[in-house]
Coordinates of C-alpha atoms in Angstrom, one line a residue:
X131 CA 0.0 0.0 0.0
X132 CA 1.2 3.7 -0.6
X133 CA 3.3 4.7 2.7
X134 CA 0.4 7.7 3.4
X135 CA -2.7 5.3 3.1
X136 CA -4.8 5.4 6.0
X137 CA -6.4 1.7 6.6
X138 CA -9.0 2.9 8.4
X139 CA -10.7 4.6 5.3
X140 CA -13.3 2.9 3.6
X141 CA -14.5 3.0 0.0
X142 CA -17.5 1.8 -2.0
X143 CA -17.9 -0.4 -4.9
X144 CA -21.9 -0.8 -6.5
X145 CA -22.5 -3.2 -9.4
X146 CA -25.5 -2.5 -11.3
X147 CA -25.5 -6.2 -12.6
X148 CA -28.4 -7.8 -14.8
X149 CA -30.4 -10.1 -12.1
X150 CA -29.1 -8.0 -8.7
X151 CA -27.5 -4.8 -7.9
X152 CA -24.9 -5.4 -4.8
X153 CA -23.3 -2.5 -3.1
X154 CA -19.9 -3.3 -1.1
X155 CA -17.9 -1.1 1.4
X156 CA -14.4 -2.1 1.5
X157 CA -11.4 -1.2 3.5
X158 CA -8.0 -0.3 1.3
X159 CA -6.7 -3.9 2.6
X160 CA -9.3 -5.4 0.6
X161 CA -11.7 -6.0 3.7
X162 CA -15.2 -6.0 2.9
X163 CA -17.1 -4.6 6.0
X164 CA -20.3 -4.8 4.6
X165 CA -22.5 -5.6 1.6
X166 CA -26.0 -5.3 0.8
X167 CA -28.1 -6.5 -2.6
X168 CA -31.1 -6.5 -4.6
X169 CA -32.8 -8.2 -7.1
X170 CA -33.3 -6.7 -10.6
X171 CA -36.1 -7.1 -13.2
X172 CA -34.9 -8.8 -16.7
X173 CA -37.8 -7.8 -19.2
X174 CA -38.2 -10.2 -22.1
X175 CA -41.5 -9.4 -23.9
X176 CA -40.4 -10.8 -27.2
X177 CA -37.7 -13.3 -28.6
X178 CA -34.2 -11.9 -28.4
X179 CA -35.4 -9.0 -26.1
X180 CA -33.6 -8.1 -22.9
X181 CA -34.4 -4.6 -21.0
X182 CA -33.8 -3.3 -17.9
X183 CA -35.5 -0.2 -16.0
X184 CA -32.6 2.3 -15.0
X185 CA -35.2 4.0 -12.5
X186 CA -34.9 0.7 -10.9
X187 CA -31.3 0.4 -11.2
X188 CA -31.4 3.9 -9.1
X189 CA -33.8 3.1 -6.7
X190 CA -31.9 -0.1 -6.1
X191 CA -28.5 1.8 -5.8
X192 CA -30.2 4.2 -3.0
X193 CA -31.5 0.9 -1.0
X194 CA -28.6 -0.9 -1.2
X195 CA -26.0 1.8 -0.2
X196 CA -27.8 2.9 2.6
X197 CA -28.4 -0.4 4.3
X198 CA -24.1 -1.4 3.7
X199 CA -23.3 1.9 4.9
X200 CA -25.6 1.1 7.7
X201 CA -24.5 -1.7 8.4
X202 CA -20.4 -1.2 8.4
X203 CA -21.0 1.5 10.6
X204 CA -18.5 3.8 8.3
X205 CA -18.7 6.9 6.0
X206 CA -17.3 5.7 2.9
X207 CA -14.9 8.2 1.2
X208 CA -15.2 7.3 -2.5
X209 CA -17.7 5.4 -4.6
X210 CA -16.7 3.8 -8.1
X211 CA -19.9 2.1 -9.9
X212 CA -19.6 -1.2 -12.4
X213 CA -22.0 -2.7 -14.3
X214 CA -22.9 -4.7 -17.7
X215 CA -21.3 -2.9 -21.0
X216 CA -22.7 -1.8 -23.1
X217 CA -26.5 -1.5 -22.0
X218 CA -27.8 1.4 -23.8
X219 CA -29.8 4.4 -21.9
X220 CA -31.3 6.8 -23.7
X221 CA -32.2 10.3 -22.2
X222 CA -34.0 13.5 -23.3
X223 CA -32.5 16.5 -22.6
X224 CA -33.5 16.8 -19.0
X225 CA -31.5 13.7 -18.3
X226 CA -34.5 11.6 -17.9
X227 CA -34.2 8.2 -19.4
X228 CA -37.1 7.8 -22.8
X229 CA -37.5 4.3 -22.4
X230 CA -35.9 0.9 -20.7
X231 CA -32.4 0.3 -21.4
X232 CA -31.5 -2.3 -24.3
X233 CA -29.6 -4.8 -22.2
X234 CA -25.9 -6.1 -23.7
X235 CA -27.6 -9.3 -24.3
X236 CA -30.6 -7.3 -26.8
X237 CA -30.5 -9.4 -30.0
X238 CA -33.1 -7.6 -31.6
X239 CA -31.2 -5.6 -34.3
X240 CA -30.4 -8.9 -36.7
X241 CA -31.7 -7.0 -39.6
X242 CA -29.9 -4.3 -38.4
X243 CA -26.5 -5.9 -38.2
X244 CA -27.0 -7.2 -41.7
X245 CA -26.9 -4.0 -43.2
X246 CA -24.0 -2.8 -40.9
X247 CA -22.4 -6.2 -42.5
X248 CA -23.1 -5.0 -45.9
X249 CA -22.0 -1.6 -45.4
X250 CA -18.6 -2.0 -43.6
X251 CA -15.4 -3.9 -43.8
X252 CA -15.8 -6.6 -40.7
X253 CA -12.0 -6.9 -40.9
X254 CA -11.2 -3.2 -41.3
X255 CA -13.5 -2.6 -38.2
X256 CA -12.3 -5.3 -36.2
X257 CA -8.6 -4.4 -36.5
X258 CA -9.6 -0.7 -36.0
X259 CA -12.0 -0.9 -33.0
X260 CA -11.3 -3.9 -31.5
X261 CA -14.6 -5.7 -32.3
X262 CA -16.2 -7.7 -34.9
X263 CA -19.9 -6.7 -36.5
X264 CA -22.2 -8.2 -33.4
X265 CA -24.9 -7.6 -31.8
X266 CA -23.0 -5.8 -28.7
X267 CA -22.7 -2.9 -30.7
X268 CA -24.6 0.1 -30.5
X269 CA -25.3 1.2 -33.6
X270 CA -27.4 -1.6 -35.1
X271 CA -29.4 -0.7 -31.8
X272 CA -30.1 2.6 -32.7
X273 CA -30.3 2.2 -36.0
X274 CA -33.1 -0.3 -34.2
X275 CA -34.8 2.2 -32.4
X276 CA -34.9 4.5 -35.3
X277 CA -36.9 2.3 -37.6
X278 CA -39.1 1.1 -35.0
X279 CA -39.4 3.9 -32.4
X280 CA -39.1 7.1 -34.3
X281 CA -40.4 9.0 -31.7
X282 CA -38.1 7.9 -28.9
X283 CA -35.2 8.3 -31.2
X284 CA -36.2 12.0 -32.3
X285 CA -36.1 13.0 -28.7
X286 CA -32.4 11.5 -27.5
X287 CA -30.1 14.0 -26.3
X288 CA -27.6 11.6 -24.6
X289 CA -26.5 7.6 -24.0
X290 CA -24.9 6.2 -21.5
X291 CA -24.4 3.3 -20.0
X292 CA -25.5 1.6 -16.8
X293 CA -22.8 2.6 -14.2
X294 CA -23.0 6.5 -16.3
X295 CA -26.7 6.8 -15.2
X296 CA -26.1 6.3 -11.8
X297 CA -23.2 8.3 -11.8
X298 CA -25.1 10.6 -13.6
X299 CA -27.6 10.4 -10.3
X300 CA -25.0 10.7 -8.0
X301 CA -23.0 14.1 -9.6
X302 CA -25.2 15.3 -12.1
X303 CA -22.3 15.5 -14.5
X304 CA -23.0 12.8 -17.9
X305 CA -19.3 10.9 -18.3
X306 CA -18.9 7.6 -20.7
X307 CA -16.4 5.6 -19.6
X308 CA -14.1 4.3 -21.9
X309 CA -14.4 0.3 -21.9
X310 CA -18.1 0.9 -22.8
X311 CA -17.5 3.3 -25.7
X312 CA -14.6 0.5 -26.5
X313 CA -17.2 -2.3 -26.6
X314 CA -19.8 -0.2 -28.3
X315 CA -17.8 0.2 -31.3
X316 CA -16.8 3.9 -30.7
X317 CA -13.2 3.9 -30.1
X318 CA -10.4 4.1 -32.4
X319 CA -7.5 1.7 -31.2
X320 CA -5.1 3.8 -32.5
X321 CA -5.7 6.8 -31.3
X322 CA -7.2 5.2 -28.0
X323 CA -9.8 8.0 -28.7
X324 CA -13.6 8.1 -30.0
X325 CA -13.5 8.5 -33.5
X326 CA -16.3 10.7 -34.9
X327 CA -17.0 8.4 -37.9
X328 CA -17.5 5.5 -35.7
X329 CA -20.1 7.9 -33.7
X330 CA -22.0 8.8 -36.7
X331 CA -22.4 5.1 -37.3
X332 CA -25.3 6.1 -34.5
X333 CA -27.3 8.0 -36.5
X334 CA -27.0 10.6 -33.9
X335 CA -25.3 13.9 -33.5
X336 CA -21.6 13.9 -31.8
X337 CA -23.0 16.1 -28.7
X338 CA -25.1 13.1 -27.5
X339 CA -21.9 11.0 -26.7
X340 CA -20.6 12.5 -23.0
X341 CA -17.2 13.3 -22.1
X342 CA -14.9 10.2 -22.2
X343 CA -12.9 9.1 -19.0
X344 CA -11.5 6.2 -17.5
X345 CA -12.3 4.5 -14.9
X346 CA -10.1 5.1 -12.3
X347 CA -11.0 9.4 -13.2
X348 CA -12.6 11.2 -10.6
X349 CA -15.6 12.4 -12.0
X350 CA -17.1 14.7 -9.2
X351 CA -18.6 14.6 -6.0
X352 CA -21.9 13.3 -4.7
X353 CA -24.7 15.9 -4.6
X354 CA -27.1 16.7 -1.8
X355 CA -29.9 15.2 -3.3
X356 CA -27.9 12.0 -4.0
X357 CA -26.2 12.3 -0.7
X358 CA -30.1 12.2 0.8
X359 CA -31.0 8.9 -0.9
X360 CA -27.7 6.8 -1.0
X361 CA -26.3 7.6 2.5
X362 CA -23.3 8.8 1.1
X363 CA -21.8 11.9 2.2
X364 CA -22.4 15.1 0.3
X365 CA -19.1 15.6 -0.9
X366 CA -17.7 11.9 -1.2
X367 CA -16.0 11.2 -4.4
X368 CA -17.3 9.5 -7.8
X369 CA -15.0 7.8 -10.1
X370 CA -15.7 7.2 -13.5
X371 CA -16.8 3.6 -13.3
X372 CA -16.2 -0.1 -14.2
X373 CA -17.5 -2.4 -16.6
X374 CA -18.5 -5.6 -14.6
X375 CA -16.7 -8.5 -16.0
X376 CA -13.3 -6.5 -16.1
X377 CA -13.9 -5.4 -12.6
X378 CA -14.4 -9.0 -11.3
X379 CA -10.7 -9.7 -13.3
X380 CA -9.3 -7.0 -11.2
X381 CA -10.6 -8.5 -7.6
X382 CA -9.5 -11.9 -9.0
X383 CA -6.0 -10.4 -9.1
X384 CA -5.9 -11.1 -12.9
X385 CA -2.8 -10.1 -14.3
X386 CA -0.8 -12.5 -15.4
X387 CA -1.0 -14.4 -18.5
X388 CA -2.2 -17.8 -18.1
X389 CA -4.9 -16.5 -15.4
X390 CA -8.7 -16.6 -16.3
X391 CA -11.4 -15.7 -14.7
X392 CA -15.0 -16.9 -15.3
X393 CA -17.5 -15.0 -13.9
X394 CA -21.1 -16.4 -12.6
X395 CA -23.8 -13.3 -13.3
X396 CA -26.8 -12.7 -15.1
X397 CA -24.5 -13.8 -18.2
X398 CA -21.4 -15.6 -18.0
X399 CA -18.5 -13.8 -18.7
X400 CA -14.6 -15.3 -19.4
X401 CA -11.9 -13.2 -19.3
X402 CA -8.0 -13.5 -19.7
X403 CA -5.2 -11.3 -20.0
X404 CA -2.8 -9.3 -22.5
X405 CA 0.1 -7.2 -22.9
X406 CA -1.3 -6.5 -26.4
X407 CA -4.5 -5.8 -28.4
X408 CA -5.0 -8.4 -30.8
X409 CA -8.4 -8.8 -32.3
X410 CA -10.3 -11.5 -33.0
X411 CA -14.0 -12.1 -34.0
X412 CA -14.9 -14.7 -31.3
X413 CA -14.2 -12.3 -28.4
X414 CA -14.7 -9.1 -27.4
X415 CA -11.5 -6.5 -26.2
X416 CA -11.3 -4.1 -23.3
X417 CA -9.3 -2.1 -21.5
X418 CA -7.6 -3.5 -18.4
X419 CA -8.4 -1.4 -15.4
X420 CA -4.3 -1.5 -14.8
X421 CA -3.2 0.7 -17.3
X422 CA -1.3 -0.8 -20.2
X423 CA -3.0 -4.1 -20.1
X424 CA -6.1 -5.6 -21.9
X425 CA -9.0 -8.2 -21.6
X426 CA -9.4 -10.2 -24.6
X427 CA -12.8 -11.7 -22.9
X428 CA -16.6 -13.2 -23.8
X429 CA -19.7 -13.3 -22.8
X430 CA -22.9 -15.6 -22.9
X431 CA -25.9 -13.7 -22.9
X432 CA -27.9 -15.9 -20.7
X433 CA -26.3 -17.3 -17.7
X434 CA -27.4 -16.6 -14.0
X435 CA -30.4 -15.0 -16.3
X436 CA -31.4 -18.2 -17.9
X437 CA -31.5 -20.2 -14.5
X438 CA -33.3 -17.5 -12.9
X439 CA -36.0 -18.1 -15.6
X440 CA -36.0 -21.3 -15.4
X441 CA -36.5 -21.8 -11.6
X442 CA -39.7 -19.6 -11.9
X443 CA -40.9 -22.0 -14.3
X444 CA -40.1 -25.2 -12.8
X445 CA -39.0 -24.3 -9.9
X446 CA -42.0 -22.8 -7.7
X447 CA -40.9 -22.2 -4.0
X448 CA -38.0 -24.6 -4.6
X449 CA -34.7 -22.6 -3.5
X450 CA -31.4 -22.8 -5.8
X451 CA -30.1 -24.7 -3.4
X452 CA -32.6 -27.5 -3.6
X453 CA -32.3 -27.4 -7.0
X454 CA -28.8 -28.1 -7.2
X455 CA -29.3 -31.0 -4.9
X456 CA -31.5 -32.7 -7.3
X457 CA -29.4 -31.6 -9.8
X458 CA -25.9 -33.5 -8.1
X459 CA -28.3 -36.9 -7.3
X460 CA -28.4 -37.0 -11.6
X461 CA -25.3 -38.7 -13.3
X462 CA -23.2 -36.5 -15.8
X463 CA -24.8 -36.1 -18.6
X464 CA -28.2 -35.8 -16.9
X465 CA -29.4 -39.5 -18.5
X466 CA -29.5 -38.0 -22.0
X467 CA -31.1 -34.4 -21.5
X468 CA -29.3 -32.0 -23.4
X469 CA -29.6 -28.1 -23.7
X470 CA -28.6 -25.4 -25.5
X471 CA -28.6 -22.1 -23.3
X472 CA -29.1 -19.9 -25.9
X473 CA -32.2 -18.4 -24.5
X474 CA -31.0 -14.7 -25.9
X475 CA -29.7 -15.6 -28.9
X476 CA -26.0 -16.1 -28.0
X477 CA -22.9 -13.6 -28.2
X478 CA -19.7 -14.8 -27.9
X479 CA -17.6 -17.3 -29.6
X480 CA -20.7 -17.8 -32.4
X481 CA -22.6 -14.4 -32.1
X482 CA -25.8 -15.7 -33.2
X483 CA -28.6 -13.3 -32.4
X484 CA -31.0 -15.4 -33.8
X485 CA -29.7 -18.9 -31.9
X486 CA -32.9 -19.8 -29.7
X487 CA -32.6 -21.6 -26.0
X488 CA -33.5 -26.2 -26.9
X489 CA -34.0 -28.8 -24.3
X490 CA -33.6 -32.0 -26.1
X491 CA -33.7 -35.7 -24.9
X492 CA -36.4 -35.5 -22.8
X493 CA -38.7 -38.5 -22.0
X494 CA -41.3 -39.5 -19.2
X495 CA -38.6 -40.9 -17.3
X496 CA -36.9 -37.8 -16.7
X497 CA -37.6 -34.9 -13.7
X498 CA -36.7 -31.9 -13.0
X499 CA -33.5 -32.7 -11.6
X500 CA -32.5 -33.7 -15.1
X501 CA -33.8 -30.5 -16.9
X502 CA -31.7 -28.3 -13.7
X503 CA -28.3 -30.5 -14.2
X504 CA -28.7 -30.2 -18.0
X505 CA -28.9 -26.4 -17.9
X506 CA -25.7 -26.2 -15.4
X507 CA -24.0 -28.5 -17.6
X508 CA -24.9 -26.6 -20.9
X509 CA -23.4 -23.3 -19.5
X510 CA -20.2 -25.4 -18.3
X511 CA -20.0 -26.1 -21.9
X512 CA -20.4 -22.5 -22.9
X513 CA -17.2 -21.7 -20.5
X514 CA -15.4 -24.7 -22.4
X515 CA -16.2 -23.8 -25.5
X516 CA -14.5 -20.1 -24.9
X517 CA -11.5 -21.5 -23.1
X518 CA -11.3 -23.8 -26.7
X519 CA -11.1 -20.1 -28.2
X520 CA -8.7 -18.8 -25.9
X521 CA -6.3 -22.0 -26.7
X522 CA -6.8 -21.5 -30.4
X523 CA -5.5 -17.7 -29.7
X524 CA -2.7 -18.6 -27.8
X525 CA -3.7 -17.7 -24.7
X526 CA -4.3 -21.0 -23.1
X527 CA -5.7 -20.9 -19.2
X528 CA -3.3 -22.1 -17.0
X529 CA -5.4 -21.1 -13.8
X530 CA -9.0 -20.4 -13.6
X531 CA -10.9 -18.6 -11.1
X532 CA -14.6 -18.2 -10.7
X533 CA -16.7 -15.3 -9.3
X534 CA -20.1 -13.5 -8.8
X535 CA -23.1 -15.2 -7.6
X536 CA -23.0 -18.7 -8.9
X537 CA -19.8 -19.3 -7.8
X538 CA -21.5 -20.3 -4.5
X539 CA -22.5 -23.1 -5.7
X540 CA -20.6 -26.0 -5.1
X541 CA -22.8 -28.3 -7.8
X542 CA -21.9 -25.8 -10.8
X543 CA -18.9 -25.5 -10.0
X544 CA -17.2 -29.2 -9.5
X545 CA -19.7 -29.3 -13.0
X546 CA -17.9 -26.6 -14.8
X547 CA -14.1 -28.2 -13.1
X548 CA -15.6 -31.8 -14.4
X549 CA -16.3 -30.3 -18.3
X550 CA -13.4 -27.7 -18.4
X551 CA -11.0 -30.5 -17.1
X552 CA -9.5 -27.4 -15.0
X553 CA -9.1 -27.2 -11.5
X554 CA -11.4 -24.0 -10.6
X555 CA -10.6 -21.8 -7.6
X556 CA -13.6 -19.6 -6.4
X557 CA -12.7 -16.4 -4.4
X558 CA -13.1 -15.8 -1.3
X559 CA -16.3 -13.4 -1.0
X560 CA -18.7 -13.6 -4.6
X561 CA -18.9 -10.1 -5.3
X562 CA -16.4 -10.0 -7.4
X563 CA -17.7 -7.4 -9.3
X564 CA -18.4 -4.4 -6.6
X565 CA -15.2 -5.3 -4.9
X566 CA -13.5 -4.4 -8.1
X567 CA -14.8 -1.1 -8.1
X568 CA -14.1 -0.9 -4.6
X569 CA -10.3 -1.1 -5.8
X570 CA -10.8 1.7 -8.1
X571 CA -12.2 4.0 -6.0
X572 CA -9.1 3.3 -3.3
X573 CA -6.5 3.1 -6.1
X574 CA -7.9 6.8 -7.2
X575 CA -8.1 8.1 -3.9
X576 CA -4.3 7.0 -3.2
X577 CA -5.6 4.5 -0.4
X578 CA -3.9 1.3 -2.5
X579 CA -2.3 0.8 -5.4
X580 CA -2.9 -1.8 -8.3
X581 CA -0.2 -4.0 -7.2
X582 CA -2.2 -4.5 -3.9
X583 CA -4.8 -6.1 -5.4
X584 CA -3.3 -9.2 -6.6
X585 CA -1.7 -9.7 -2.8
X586 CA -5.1 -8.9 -1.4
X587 CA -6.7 -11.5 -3.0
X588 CA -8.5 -14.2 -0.5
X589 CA -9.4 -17.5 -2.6
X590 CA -12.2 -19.5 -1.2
X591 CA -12.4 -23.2 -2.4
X592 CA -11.3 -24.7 -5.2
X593 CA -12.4 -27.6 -7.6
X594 CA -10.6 -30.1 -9.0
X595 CA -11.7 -32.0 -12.0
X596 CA -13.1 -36.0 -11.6
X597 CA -11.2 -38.7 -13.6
X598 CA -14.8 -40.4 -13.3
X599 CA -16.7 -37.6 -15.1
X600 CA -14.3 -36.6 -17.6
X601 CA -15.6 -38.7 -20.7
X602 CA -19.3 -38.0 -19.9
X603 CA -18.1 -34.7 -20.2
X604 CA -16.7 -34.9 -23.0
X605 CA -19.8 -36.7 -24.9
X606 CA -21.8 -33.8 -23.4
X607 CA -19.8 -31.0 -24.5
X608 CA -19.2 -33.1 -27.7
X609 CA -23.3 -33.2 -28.1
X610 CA -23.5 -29.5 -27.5
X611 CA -21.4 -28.5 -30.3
X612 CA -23.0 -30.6 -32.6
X613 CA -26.7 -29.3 -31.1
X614 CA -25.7 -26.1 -32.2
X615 CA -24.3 -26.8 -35.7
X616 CA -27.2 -29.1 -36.6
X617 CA -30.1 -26.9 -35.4
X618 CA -28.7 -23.7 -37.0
X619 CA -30.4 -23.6 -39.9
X620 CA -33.9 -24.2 -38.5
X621 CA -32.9 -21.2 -35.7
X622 CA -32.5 -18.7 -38.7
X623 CA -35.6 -20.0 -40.5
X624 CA -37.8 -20.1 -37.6
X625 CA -36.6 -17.3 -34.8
X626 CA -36.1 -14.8 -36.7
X627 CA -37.4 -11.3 -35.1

């Protein structure tokens, strides 16, 4: 730690993540004295659909915050906000959102991303921006918006992202951080700046994209109205923010080479390490928050989401936890159920918007134990089928970590150790996510220091891989790429929007 850091201050981290928002206070050694969550609403009113309500998100931050604050008994000094990149707000001029947010995980553009396909070089934009022509970008979503909601789009004055609204709530002052202007196809490698041809790709004038800053920028100070709903002193100071998966890599300690995380949220996230930026159209690229490194990384869009869902539907008043029981009492391989978790279409490596969620196998025999092992076993598959892309890049995983919310389970995880062949080493708290944005806040105050990250990091259990399970795995995993490949064709004759 820096020789003047005071280890009694305390800073914030709050992670405005797809199913819950979690607020952590954190001491500079990487203590957490208290944390407090919510649960967030998913809307999905149409195939491919995926919306959130940044009132919510707000009113969420305000509950949370207080009650940790509460609860440590401490006035935290700093606040740095994460969340999913690149959800895309839209506001009028009084800085009032015009509709619910189009999630990350929003496959709705497909006709939209056709034309961008038609219209643009996908190598010339991949080697320039970082990203290939997907469905995470924002301009097929405006372009979306346009077509469909011509009123809505006539009236935007600004975007932002998820962890920009709120910190747009708590200073009144619109920033963009940089890793979701990087994801949304904005930046310009190069010049590691927004390019204004990229932001015309929008559809919208250049004055609707806010300031850009990085995340470890302080960005002002909480207001008096803010200070009234959140707890947080009037005064206290706001950094620029975090996108959520990159955040979780820095409270994994993730800098090394070899070292990748997987992170358990509403989607499921894997992210490794670089020294350079080298594209490639399976992944997505960010930023490191330690300057001068990046995050090759990718994302499923339905993880923790998907589950959720399907609880509610066969679930009833049976907890997670009972599920997973029934779940562990099924053989590998859940006696022939297969799925494919493709509920939202799917991002990352196949960035198929119009892929479609498919239960197969099923026969009077089986119960819901089956259909809850098959879905953990189908997102295990998902992480395997990245760290396949990862090997192919050269970036092999040597050690993989696991955070966020489903890392707590002990069934998904010796699942995804069984079909990654890996052992997996959860941390030691699963808010991986707000802790990393904890960091920033006490790395930008000058309470800690990057390096101190990686020593402060407290591993929880780990989980080694079965011999036993290893070629039931395989057939699984083996099944799951031929699911996909096979049913393709009938997805893009059948699901499309």
């Amino acid at each position: 730690m820096p020789s003047d850091a005071r280890e009694d201050a305390c800073v914030v981290g709050l992670d405005i993540g797809t199913t819950s928002t979690v607020a952590v206070v954190m001491r500079p050694t990487g203590e957490v004295l208290a944390a407090a969550s919510r649960p967030s609403q998913l809307y999905s009113p149409a195939p491919g659909y995926a919306e959130a309500d940044p009132r919510e998100w707000w009113d969420n931050a305000c509950a949370t915050l207080r009650e940790a604050i509460t609860t440590a008994a401490v006035q935290p000094e700093a606040i740095c906000v994460t969340g999913m990149v690149p959800a895309l707000i839209m506001l009028d001029a009084e800085g009032r959102p015009l509709r619910r947010s189009l999630q990350q995980n929003d496959a709705r553009c497909a006709r939209e991303l056709e034309e961008f396909s038609a219209e643009l070089d996908a190598s010339q934009f991949l080697a320039r921006t970082g990203q290939g022509l997907t469905q995470q970008l924002i301009a097929p979503k405006l372009r979306w918006i346009a077509r469909h909601e011509p009123d809505v789009f006539a009236l935007v004055t600004h975007i932002v992202g998820s962890y920009d609204y709120v910190n747009f709530r708590l200073t009144g002052r619109l920033t963009m951080e940089r890793n979701w202007a990087l994801e949304a196809g904005f930046i310009d490698l190069g010049a590691d700046a927004i390019a204004p041809d990229l932001a015309a790709l929008t559809g919208l004038a250049q004055s609707t994209i806010p300031t850009l800053v990085a995340a470890h920028e302080r960005i002002g100070a909480v207001t008096a109205d803010a200070a009234a709903g959140t707890g947080l002193a009037v005064g206290a100071a706001v950094f620029g923010g975090a996108a959520d998966h990159i955040a979780s890599a820095l409270a994994a300690g993730l800098t090394d080479a070899g070292d990748v995380l997987l992170k358990f949220g509403g989607a499921g996230d894997v992210i490794a390490i670089s020294e350079r930026a080298e594209p490639d159209p399976r992944l997505f690229l960010d930023y490191h928050l330690i300057p001068g490194l990046y995050a090759p990384n990718g994302c499923m869009a339905a993880s923790g989401s998907l589950l959720r869902w399907l609880a509610a539907l066969i679930g009833g008043e049976t907890s997670l936890a009972d599920l997973d029981a029934e779940a562990a009492a099924v053989a590998v391989g859940a006696e022939g159920v297969r799925m494919l978790p493709y509920f939202l279409g799917e991002k990352t490596p196949i960035h198929d918007t119009l892929a479609r969620g498919t239960i197969t196998g099923l026969s009077l025999s089986h119960g819901r134990g089956h259909i809850w092992r098959a879905a953990l076993e189908a997102i295990a598959c998902g992480f395997r089928h990245h760290l396949d892309v990862l090997a192919d890049t050269g970036r092999a995983a040597r050690r993989l970590f696991a955070s966020d919310g489903g890392s707590r389970s002990d069934v998904w995880m010796q699942i995804v150790a069984d079909f990654c062949g890996q052992p997996l080493s959860t941390l030691g708290d699963a808010y991986g996510s707000s802790v990393g944005a904890a960091w920033v806040a006490a790395v930008g105050m000058g309470f800690a220091e990057w390096a101190d990250v990686g020593k402060a990091r407290r591993l929880g259990k780990t989980f080694s891989p079965r011999p036993d399970a290893a070629a039931a795995s395989d057939a699984v995993y083996a099944d799951y790429r031929a699911l996909y490949a096979n049913l393709r064709p009938f997805f893009h004759r059948g699901a499309r929007p």
